[in-house]
Amino acid sequence: MTYLLLCAGFVAAAVVIALSARRRGRMPSWASLAIAAACLLVLTAVFDSVMIGIGLIDYSDAHISGIRIGLAPIEDFTYPLVAVILLPALWSRLRRDRRHERGPR
């Protein structure tokens, strides 16, 4: 299995959960999510390139697409992208569920 195929599953699951949370509750704006994603993607490019450059980590060429940003394979950018999609959705969902558990005051 390639990293890209594995990452696609995580992105799909995160998008489904986020769409469900957006439809049912309050989510941050798309603009704020885009700003957070841009920051995390830049940080990922910088720090992954440093870690790969000094030999701390490496990837088998047989399992990656070969597309790189800096020294980091494109697949490495899935994790911050999924975090930006999934964490606000889960936060929104869990916060809403906790309000229902407490009941009226």
XYZ file of C-alpha atoms in Angstrom:
105
model
C 0.000 0.000 0.000
C 1.304 3.454 -0.838
C 1.316 6.367 1.585
C -0.881 8.344 -0.810
C -3.609 5.688 -0.728
C -3.413 5.478 3.058
C -3.626 9.262 3.350
C -6.628 9.431 1.022
C -8.624 7.299 3.463
C -7.858 9.648 6.347
C -8.748 12.730 4.299
C -12.037 11.166 3.200
C -12.985 10.258 6.780
C -12.091 13.757 8.028
C -14.163 15.424 5.299
C -17.210 13.255 6.054
C -16.996 14.072 9.769
C -16.474 17.788 9.073
C -19.422 17.977 6.696
C -21.591 16.225 9.253
C -20.500 18.632 11.999
C -20.970 21.687 9.758
C -24.472 20.599 8.829
C -25.483 19.964 12.437
C -23.613 22.529 14.437
C -21.381 25.516 14.536
C -17.984 25.262 12.840
C -15.252 27.840 12.322
C -15.408 29.788 9.076
C -13.743 28.439 5.953
C -11.424 31.463 5.970
C -10.108 30.707 9.455
C -9.586 27.057 8.530
C -7.719 28.102 5.369
C -5.405 30.394 7.364
C -4.698 27.642 9.887
C -4.066 25.152 7.066
C -1.659 27.522 5.311
C 0.334 28.049 8.511
C 0.528 24.333 9.266
C 1.495 23.456 5.693
C 4.344 25.994 5.696
C 5.582 24.699 9.049
C 5.373 21.124 7.779
C 7.382 22.006 4.667
C 10.096 23.687 6.722
C 10.447 21.228 9.579
C 9.987 18.036 7.551
C 12.607 19.267 5.081
C 15.002 19.905 7.967
C 14.378 16.469 9.501
C 14.812 14.734 6.160
C 17.851 16.861 5.294
C 19.736 15.877 8.450
C 18.836 12.216 7.983
C 16.490 11.893 10.942
C 13.782 10.323 8.756
C 13.570 8.982 5.224
C 10.922 7.490 2.964
C 11.057 4.498 0.663
C 10.702 5.731 -2.914
C 8.589 2.655 -3.656
C 5.802 3.882 -1.364
C 5.606 7.608 -2.137
C 4.381 9.460 -5.199
C 7.710 11.212 -5.786
C 6.170 14.674 -5.577
C 8.010 16.732 -2.984
C 7.772 20.188 -1.503
C 11.261 20.967 -0.371
C 12.504 17.577 0.758
C 9.140 16.495 2.178
C 6.972 14.116 0.151
C 3.515 15.447 -0.637
C 2.016 12.689 1.504
C 3.474 14.326 4.634
C 1.152 17.271 4.140
C -1.900 15.091 4.694
C -1.494 15.020 8.466
C -1.742 18.783 9.080
C -4.525 19.015 6.497
C -6.532 16.303 8.262
C -5.897 18.000 11.616
C -7.286 21.310 10.339
C -10.368 19.552 8.969
C -10.997 17.042 11.744
C -10.151 18.772 15.036
C -12.585 21.711 14.714
C -15.296 19.291 13.598
C -14.753 17.030 16.588
C -14.537 20.013 18.928
C -17.808 21.375 17.593
C -19.499 18.010 17.785
C -18.309 17.139 21.282
C -19.057 20.613 22.625
C -22.605 20.393 21.303
C -23.076 16.895 22.737
C -21.893 18.013 26.191
C -24.446 20.850 26.210
C -27.221 18.318 25.562
C -25.995 16.087 28.413
C -26.236 18.909 30.955
C -29.834 19.637 30.143
C -31.653 22.941 30.688
C -30.542 25.230 33.484
